[in-house]
Amino acid sequence: MASTLLTSKHVAYIQSLDTKRDRLDYHLTSHLRLSGVYWGLTSLHLLNHPTALPRSETIDFVKSCYHPSSGGLGASPGHDPHLLYTLSGIQILATIDALDEIDGDKVVEYVSKLQNPDGSFSGDEWGEVDSRFVYCALSTLSLLGRLGDAPGVSAEGAVGFVLRCLNADGGFGMAPAAESHAGQIFTCVGALKIAGVFEKSLSEDQVNLLGDWLCERQLPNGGLNGRPEKLEDVCYSWWVLSSMAMIGKLQWIDREKLVEFILSCQDEENGGIADRKGDVADVFHTVFGVAGLSLLGYEGLKEVDPVYCMPKDVTDRIVWNHRKILTT
Amino acid sequence: MNPTPLYSYASDPAWADLLPLPQDDGQYPLAQIAYTEEYTEAMSYLRAIMAKNEHSPRVLQVTAHIIEMNPAHYTIWVYRAKTLFALSATGEVQLGRELEFLNDLALRHQKNYQIWNHRQTVVEAIAAAAAPAEQEQLVREEKEFMNRMFEQDGKNYHVWSYRQWLVRRFEAWDGELSFVSALLERDVRNNSAWNHRFFVVFGGGGMDARQQGEGEVVEEVVEREIAFIEDAVFIAPQNASAWNYLRGVLKKVHRPLSSVESMCLGYAPLDNPDKITSSHALDLLADIYAEKREEHGKAVKALELLAAKFDPIRANYWNYRVGLVKASV
């Protein structure tokens, strides 16, 4: 079992993903391709190989997913626009410093039209509502520098909806009264952080209860699960850990055991990280494993921003430094 | 997947008017695509039909075919839904048939959520045109189908979300409590079911709360819930869900944690650590004792037992709590 991070194998694995176009599973995943590019690109940046994917082709692909009529992005050319992929596209462009390649006003217009009267956001015009989409909307707007300047968007309404998703056990669910789930917690806490209202929205007791729920996700094998009585999975190394980092409770995790668990899920031969040991690796679990290790301060990795799941130097440049100037 | 399709659109006269449209990968450099014929062919006929903006019965055929191979392809669901509603408006399609299609699909694709989003829009459309008795029948059948889903996976997040939507949308609270009690009887560790119980008993204008009006919860309901928890904890003392539910109930009805001290001591006798059977009872005792200055010693003892013996993986957290107790002196 690998006891270190197999950086060069992971880089090669991610680079190989786009060469597998002759395989059926490549096409069966076209409905999430743009997010796949974001996962791969972010992994490479955190692994300190930021130029391992060709920049101009990456920009071209993002642009080929853009719908000029609505301002949203789909997962691949020919796929309908959706908030999930709109965020992925903006994250990619922000990471490679290419936001000027897209019409920001139009994207803001797309996002604003998806807000509902109760403050929630729909994922697309078809109307599915989920607290995840509040995060997608606020993250997209803030990366475009338009959080306080998005006509028709009520950040206050969005925050109100997120707070209605808070449960008695301290966690957040996908809608009011829906079961607490670590993935939803990441999006809800992240949305409150981006809106700049987390500290005034939750009391110290509430933060401690949330931290309690989150660190209870660590199982004896070191891995984290997403809900009580569920199996561990590498992706929760991100959803749980980033939430704990955002609320300042990262120290409640047994770091050594979690590092060991993530490293044990690496594909030692072909690179990539799987959901758990022995399963097939994929780019989704690769980025969340690598990002989790970054939060844990694993040597040789670039610092990740727990709010955005992007390199911290990128979000500092685009979001946080700007805010500091505004607030001081 | 079968590499040699049994059915071919190219040889079916019903599709002869269409020129299949191959995949356009935009400006991204193209490599030769050689994925299985079946998927390629179906997709190219669908592209041809979408290019014409056609909403005919054959759209249902080709979208069903592709969804079967790739149920997460959200764009196809949207096109199918648009077609379905266009055909339903002209009476060419009965929306109820769509639910049968979805039942079969959902049972085989447990992790997919597009199915449930689509189902919600279809049920909403059926309900809009239904008489009250037909609506009741619809809700009953929806619940029956969800019960089949829960038999396969009692924690399916999409199904639970859908159930909560349905219950709220149709005020279908009747029977929910006995439904959720039965699920918990089958698996007392099912956190999703505990969450739903809270929703039914206390949340969202639920049955019991509703009878009392403005959020007042009757004493009998509280007693019933505590008795239910006591039974559940007796069966599985180390079940986090039941203890979390207990905390949620006490907070909701403004009862002090100390009201369950004796129950906790049954599972975590502090003076006899060898007999401790629940770390959650210890955790709760620590909170109970932290509230009274003269009992801080017992709180610290409970937390130290957790850090050292009963939940060492979270030692940093328990030590933080020890610090809080000591700092409050």
Coordinates of N, CA and C in Angstrom, one line a residue, chain A residues 29-180:
Chain A
T29 N -20.1 9.9 -20.0 CA -19.9 10.9 -19.0 C -19.9 12.3 -19.6
S30 N -20.3 12.4 -20.8 CA -20.3 13.8 -21.4 C -21.3 14.7 -20.7
H31 N -22.2 14.2 -20.0 CA -23.2 15.1 -19.2 C -22.5 15.7 -18.0
L32 N -21.3 15.4 -17.7 CA -20.6 16.1 -16.6 C -19.2 16.5 -17.0
R33 N -18.9 16.5 -18.3 CA -17.5 16.7 -18.8 C -16.9 18.0 -18.3
L34 N -17.6 19.1 -18.3 CA -17.0 20.4 -17.9 C -16.6 20.4 -16.4
S35 N -17.4 19.7 -15.6 CA -17.0 19.5 -14.2 C -15.8 18.6 -14.1
G36 N -15.7 17.6 -15.0 CA -14.6 16.8 -15.1 C -13.3 17.5 -15.4
V37 N -13.4 18.5 -16.3 CA -12.2 19.3 -16.6 C -11.8 20.1 -15.4
Y38 N -12.8 20.7 -14.7 CA -12.5 21.5 -13.5 C -11.8 20.6 -12.4
W39 N -12.4 19.4 -12.2 CA -11.8 18.4 -11.2 C -10.3 18.1 -11.6
G40 N -10.1 17.9 -12.9 CA -8.7 17.5 -13.3 C -7.8 18.7 -13.2
L41 N -8.2 19.9 -13.7 CA -7.4 21.1 -13.6 C -7.0 21.4 -12.2
T42 N -8.0 21.4 -11.3 CA -7.8 21.8 -9.9 C -6.8 20.8 -9.3
S43 N -7.0 19.5 -9.6 CA -6.0 18.5 -9.1 C -4.6 18.9 -9.5
L44 N -4.5 19.2 -10.8 CA -3.1 19.5 -11.3 C -2.5 20.7 -10.7
H45 N -3.3 21.7 -10.5 CA -2.8 22.9 -9.8 C -2.4 22.6 -8.4
L46 N -3.2 21.8 -7.7 CA -2.8 21.5 -6.3 C -1.6 20.6 -6.3
L47 N -1.4 19.8 -7.3 CA -0.2 18.9 -7.4 C 1.0 19.7 -7.9
N48 N 0.8 21.0 -8.1 CA 1.9 21.8 -8.6 C 2.3 21.5 -10.1
H49 N 1.4 21.1 -10.9 CA 1.6 20.9 -12.3 C 0.6 21.7 -13.1
P50 N 0.5 23.0 -12.9 CA -0.6 23.9 -13.4 C -0.6 23.9 -14.9
T51 N 0.4 23.6 -15.6 CA 0.4 23.7 -17.1 C 0.2 22.3 -17.8
A52 N -0.1 21.3 -17.0 CA -0.2 20.0 -17.6 C -1.3 19.8 -18.6
L53 N -2.3 20.6 -18.5 CA -3.4 20.6 -19.5 C -3.2 21.8 -20.4
P54 N -3.3 21.7 -21.8 CA -3.1 22.8 -22.7 C -4.1 23.9 -22.4
R55 N -3.6 25.1 -22.2 CA -4.4 26.3 -21.8 C -5.4 26.7 -22.9
S56 N -4.9 26.8 -24.1 CA -5.8 27.4 -25.1 C -6.9 26.4 -25.5
E57 N -6.6 25.1 -25.4 CA -7.7 24.1 -25.7 C -8.7 24.0 -24.6
T58 N -8.2 24.3 -23.4 CA -9.1 24.3 -22.2 C -10.1 25.4 -22.4
I59 N -9.6 26.6 -22.7 CA -10.4 27.8 -22.9 C -11.4 27.5 -24.0
D60 N -10.9 26.9 -25.1 CA -11.8 26.6 -26.3 C -13.0 25.7 -25.8
F61 N -12.6 24.7 -25.0 CA -13.6 23.7 -24.6 C -14.7 24.4 -23.7
V62 N -14.2 25.3 -22.8 CA -15.2 26.0 -21.9 C -16.1 26.8 -22.8
K63 N -15.5 27.5 -23.8 CA -16.4 28.4 -24.7 C -17.3 27.6 -25.5
S64 N -16.9 26.3 -25.9 CA -17.8 25.5 -26.7 C -19.0 25.0 -25.9
C65 N -19.0 25.1 -24.6 CA -20.1 24.7 -23.7 C -21.0 25.9 -23.4
Y66 N -20.6 27.1 -23.8 CA -21.3 28.3 -23.5 C -22.5 28.5 -24.4
H67 N -23.7 28.9 -23.8 CA -24.9 29.2 -24.6 C -25.1 30.7 -24.7
P68 N -24.7 31.3 -25.8 CA -24.8 32.8 -25.9 C -26.2 33.3 -25.7
S69 N -27.2 32.5 -26.0 CA -28.6 33.0 -25.9 C -29.0 33.2 -24.4
S70 N -28.6 32.2 -23.5 CA -29.0 32.3 -22.1 C -27.9 32.9 -21.2
G71 N -26.6 32.6 -21.6 CA -25.5 33.0 -20.7 C -25.0 31.9 -19.8
G72 N -25.7 30.7 -19.9 CA -25.3 29.6 -19.1 C -24.3 28.7 -19.8
L73 N -23.7 27.8 -19.1 CA -22.9 26.7 -19.7 C -23.5 25.4 -19.5
G74 N -23.3 24.5 -20.5 CA -23.7 23.1 -20.3 C -22.5 22.3 -20.1
A75 N -22.7 20.9 -19.9 CA -21.6 20.1 -19.5 C -20.7 19.8 -20.7
S76 N -21.2 19.8 -21.9 CA -20.5 19.6 -23.1 C -21.2 20.3 -24.2
P77 N -20.6 20.4 -25.4 CA -21.4 21.0 -26.5 C -22.6 20.2 -26.8
G78 N -23.7 20.9 -27.0 CA -25.0 20.3 -27.2 C -25.8 19.9 -26.0
H79 N -25.2 20.1 -24.8 CA -25.9 19.9 -23.6 C -26.5 21.2 -23.0
D80 N -27.7 21.1 -22.4 CA -28.4 22.3 -22.0 C -27.5 23.0 -20.9
P81 N -27.7 24.3 -20.8 CA -27.0 25.0 -19.7 C -27.6 24.6 -18.3
H82 N -26.7 24.7 -17.3 CA -27.1 24.3 -15.9 C -26.1 25.0 -15.0
L83 N -26.6 25.4 -13.8 CA -25.8 26.1 -12.8 C -24.6 25.3 -12.4
L84 N -24.7 24.0 -12.3 CA -23.5 23.2 -12.0 C -22.3 23.4 -12.9
Y85 N -22.6 23.4 -14.2 CA -21.6 23.5 -15.2 C -21.2 24.9 -15.5
T86 N -22.1 25.8 -15.2 CA -21.8 27.3 -15.3 C -20.7 27.6 -14.2
L87 N -20.9 27.1 -13.0 CA -19.9 27.3 -12.0 C -18.6 26.6 -12.4
S88 N -18.6 25.4 -12.9 CA -17.4 24.7 -13.3 C -16.6 25.5 -14.3
G89 N -17.3 26.0 -15.3 CA -16.7 26.8 -16.4 C -16.0 28.0 -15.8
I90 N -16.7 28.7 -15.0 CA -16.2 29.9 -14.4 C -15.0 29.6 -13.5
Q91 N -15.0 28.5 -12.7 CA -13.9 28.1 -11.9 C -12.7 27.8 -12.8
I92 N -12.9 27.1 -13.9 CA -11.8 26.8 -14.8 C -11.2 28.1 -15.3
L93 N -12.0 29.0 -15.8 CA -11.4 30.2 -16.4 C -10.7 31.1 -15.3
A94 N -11.3 31.1 -14.1 CA -10.7 31.9 -13.0 C -9.3 31.3 -12.7
T95 N -9.2 29.9 -12.7 CA -8.0 29.3 -12.3 C -6.9 29.5 -13.3
I96 N -7.2 29.6 -14.6 CA -6.2 29.8 -15.6 C -6.2 31.3 -16.0
D97 N -6.8 32.2 -15.2 CA -6.8 33.6 -15.4 C -7.3 34.0 -16.8
A98 N -8.4 33.5 -17.1 CA -9.0 33.7 -18.5 C -10.5 34.2 -18.4
L99 N -10.9 34.8 -17.3 CA -12.3 35.2 -17.2 C -12.7 36.2 -18.2
D100 N -11.8 36.9 -18.8 CA -12.2 37.9 -19.9 C -12.6 37.2 -21.2
E101 N -12.4 35.8 -21.2 CA -12.8 35.1 -22.4 C -14.3 34.9 -22.5
I102 N -15.0 35.3 -21.5 CA -16.5 35.0 -21.5 C -17.2 36.3 -21.1
D103 N -18.5 36.4 -21.6 CA -19.3 37.6 -21.3 C -19.9 37.5 -19.9
G104 N -19.1 38.1 -18.9 CA -19.5 38.0 -17.5 C -21.0 38.5 -17.3
D105 N -21.3 39.6 -17.9 CA -22.7 40.2 -17.7 C -23.7 39.2 -18.1
K106 N -23.5 38.5 -19.1 CA -24.5 37.5 -19.6 C -24.6 36.3 -18.6
V107 N -23.5 35.9 -18.1 CA -23.5 34.8 -17.1 C -24.2 35.2 -15.9
V108 N -24.0 36.5 -15.4 CA -24.7 37.0 -14.3 C -26.2 37.0 -14.5
E109 N -26.6 37.4 -15.7 CA -28.0 37.4 -16.1 C -28.6 36.0 -16.0
Y110 N -27.8 35.0 -16.5 CA -28.3 33.6 -16.4 C -28.5 33.2 -15.0
V111 N -27.5 33.4 -14.1 CA -27.6 33.0 -12.7 C -28.8 33.7 -12.1
S112 N -29.0 35.0 -12.3 CA -30.0 35.8 -11.6 C -31.4 35.3 -12.0
K113 N -31.6 34.8 -13.2 CA -32.9 34.3 -13.6 C -33.3 33.0 -12.9
L114 N -32.3 32.4 -12.3 CA -32.6 31.1 -11.7 C -33.0 31.2 -10.2
Q115 N -33.0 32.4 -9.7 CA -33.4 32.6 -8.3 C -34.9 32.5 -8.1
N116 N -35.4 31.8 -7.1 CA -36.8 31.7 -6.9 C -37.3 32.7 -5.8
P117 N -38.6 32.9 -5.7 CA -39.1 33.9 -4.7 C -38.7 33.6 -3.3
D118 N -38.5 32.3 -3.0 CA -38.1 32.0 -1.6 C -36.6 32.1 -1.3
G119 N -35.9 32.6 -2.3 CA -34.5 32.8 -2.1 C -33.6 31.7 -2.7
S120 N -34.2 30.5 -2.8 CA -33.4 29.4 -3.4 C -33.1 29.6 -4.8
F121 N -32.3 28.7 -5.4 CA -32.0 28.8 -6.8 C -32.4 27.4 -7.4
S122 N -32.9 27.5 -8.7 CA -33.1 26.2 -9.4 C -31.8 26.0 -10.2
G123 N -31.6 24.7 -10.5 CA -30.3 24.3 -11.2 C -30.4 24.7 -12.7
D124 N -31.6 24.7 -13.2 CA -31.7 25.1 -14.6 C -33.2 25.5 -14.8
E125 N -33.5 25.9 -16.0 CA -34.9 26.4 -16.3 C -36.0 25.3 -15.9
W126 N -35.5 24.1 -15.8 CA -36.5 23.0 -15.5 C -36.9 23.0 -14.0
G127 N -36.1 23.7 -13.2 CA -36.7 24.0 -11.9 C -36.3 23.2 -10.7
E128 N -35.4 22.2 -10.8 CA -35.0 21.4 -9.6 C -34.3 22.4 -8.6
V129 N -34.8 22.3 -7.4 CA -34.2 23.1 -6.3 C -33.4 22.3 -5.3
D130 N -32.3 22.9 -4.9 CA -31.3 22.2 -4.0 C -30.4 23.2 -3.4
S131 N -30.1 23.1 -2.1 CA -29.2 24.1 -1.5 C -27.9 24.1 -2.2
R132 N -27.5 23.0 -2.9 CA -26.3 23.1 -3.7 C -26.3 24.3 -4.7
F133 N -27.4 24.5 -5.3 CA -27.5 25.5 -6.3 C -27.3 26.9 -5.8
V134 N -27.7 27.2 -4.5 CA -27.4 28.5 -3.9 C -25.9 28.7 -3.9
Y135 N -25.2 27.6 -3.5 CA -23.7 27.7 -3.5 C -23.2 28.0 -4.9
C136 N -23.7 27.2 -5.9 CA -23.2 27.4 -7.3 C -23.4 28.9 -7.7
A137 N -24.6 29.4 -7.4 CA -24.9 30.8 -7.8 C -24.0 31.8 -7.1
L138 N -23.9 31.7 -5.8 CA -23.1 32.7 -5.1 C -21.6 32.6 -5.4
S139 N -21.1 31.3 -5.6 CA -19.7 31.1 -6.0 C -19.4 31.7 -7.3
T140 N -20.3 31.4 -8.3 CA -20.1 32.0 -9.7 C -20.1 33.5 -9.6
L141 N -21.1 34.1 -9.0 CA -21.2 35.6 -8.9 C -19.9 36.2 -8.3
S142 N -19.5 35.5 -7.2 CA -18.3 36.1 -6.5 C -17.0 36.0 -7.3
L143 N -16.9 34.9 -8.0 CA -15.7 34.7 -8.8 C -15.7 35.7 -10.0
L144 N -16.9 36.1 -10.4 CA -17.0 37.1 -11.5 C -16.9 38.6 -10.9
G145 N -16.7 38.6 -9.5 CA -16.7 39.9 -8.9 C -18.0 40.7 -8.9
R146 N -19.1 39.9 -8.9 CA -20.4 40.5 -9.1 C -21.4 40.2 -8.0
L147 N -20.9 39.7 -6.9 CA -21.8 39.3 -5.8 C -22.7 40.5 -5.3
G148 N -22.1 41.6 -5.2 CA -22.8 42.8 -4.7 C -23.4 43.6 -5.9
D149 N -23.2 43.1 -7.0 CA -23.6 43.9 -8.2 C -24.2 42.9 -9.3
A150 N -25.3 42.2 -8.8 CA -25.9 41.3 -9.7 C -27.4 41.6 -9.7
P151 N -27.8 42.4 -10.7 CA -29.2 42.8 -10.8 C -30.2 41.7 -10.6
G152 N -31.2 41.8 -9.8 CA -32.2 40.8 -9.6 C -31.8 39.7 -8.6
V153 N -30.6 39.7 -8.1 CA -30.2 38.6 -7.2 C -30.3 39.2 -5.7
S154 N -31.0 38.4 -4.9 CA -31.1 38.8 -3.5 C -30.2 37.8 -2.7
A155 N -29.0 38.3 -2.3 CA -28.1 37.5 -1.5 C -28.8 37.2 -0.1
E156 N -29.5 38.2 0.4 CA -30.2 38.0 1.6 C -31.2 36.9 1.6
G157 N -32.0 36.8 0.5 CA -32.9 35.8 0.2 C -32.2 34.4 0.2
A158 N -31.1 34.4 -0.5 CA -30.3 33.1 -0.7 C -29.9 32.6 0.7
V159 N -29.4 33.6 1.5 CA -28.9 33.2 2.9 C -30.1 32.7 3.7
G160 N -31.2 33.4 3.6 CA -32.4 32.9 4.3 C -32.8 31.5 4.0
F161 N -32.7 31.2 2.7 CA -33.1 29.8 2.3 C -32.1 28.8 2.9
V162 N -30.8 29.1 2.8 CA -29.8 28.2 3.4 C -30.0 28.0 4.9
L163 N -30.3 29.1 5.6 CA -30.5 28.9 7.0 C -31.7 28.1 7.4
R164 N -32.7 28.1 6.4 CA -33.9 27.2 6.7 C -33.5 25.7 6.4
C165 N -32.4 25.5 5.8 CA -31.9 24.1 5.6 C -31.2 23.5 6.8
L166 N -31.0 24.3 7.9 CA -30.3 23.9 9.1 C -31.2 23.0 9.9
N167 N -30.6 21.9 10.4 CA -31.4 20.8 11.1 C -31.0 20.9 12.6
A168 N -31.8 20.2 13.4 CA -31.6 20.1 14.8 C -30.3 19.4 15.2
D169 N -29.8 18.5 14.3 CA -28.6 17.8 14.6 C -27.3 18.7 14.3
G170 N -27.6 19.9 13.8 CA -26.4 20.8 13.6 C -26.0 20.9 12.1
G171 N -26.5 19.9 11.3 CA -26.1 19.9 9.9 C -27.1 20.6 9.0
F172 N -26.8 20.6 7.7 CA -27.7 21.2 6.7 C -28.1 20.1 5.7
G173 N -29.3 20.2 5.1 CA -29.8 19.3 4.1 C -30.0 20.0 2.8
M174 N -30.5 19.3 1.8 CA -30.7 19.9 0.5 C -31.9 20.8 0.4
A175 N -32.8 20.7 1.3 CA -34.0 21.6 1.4 C -34.4 21.7 2.8
P176 N -35.2 22.6 3.2 CA -35.7 22.6 4.6 C -36.2 21.3 5.0
A177 N -35.8 20.8 6.2 CA -36.2 19.5 6.8 C -35.6 18.3 6.1
A178 N -34.8 18.4 5.1 CA -34.1 17.3 4.5 C -32.9 16.9 5.4
E179 N -32.6 15.6 5.4 CA -31.6 15.0 6.2 C -30.2 15.7 6.0
S180 N -29.5 15.9 7.1 CA -28.2 16.5 7.0 C -27.3 15.6 6.2

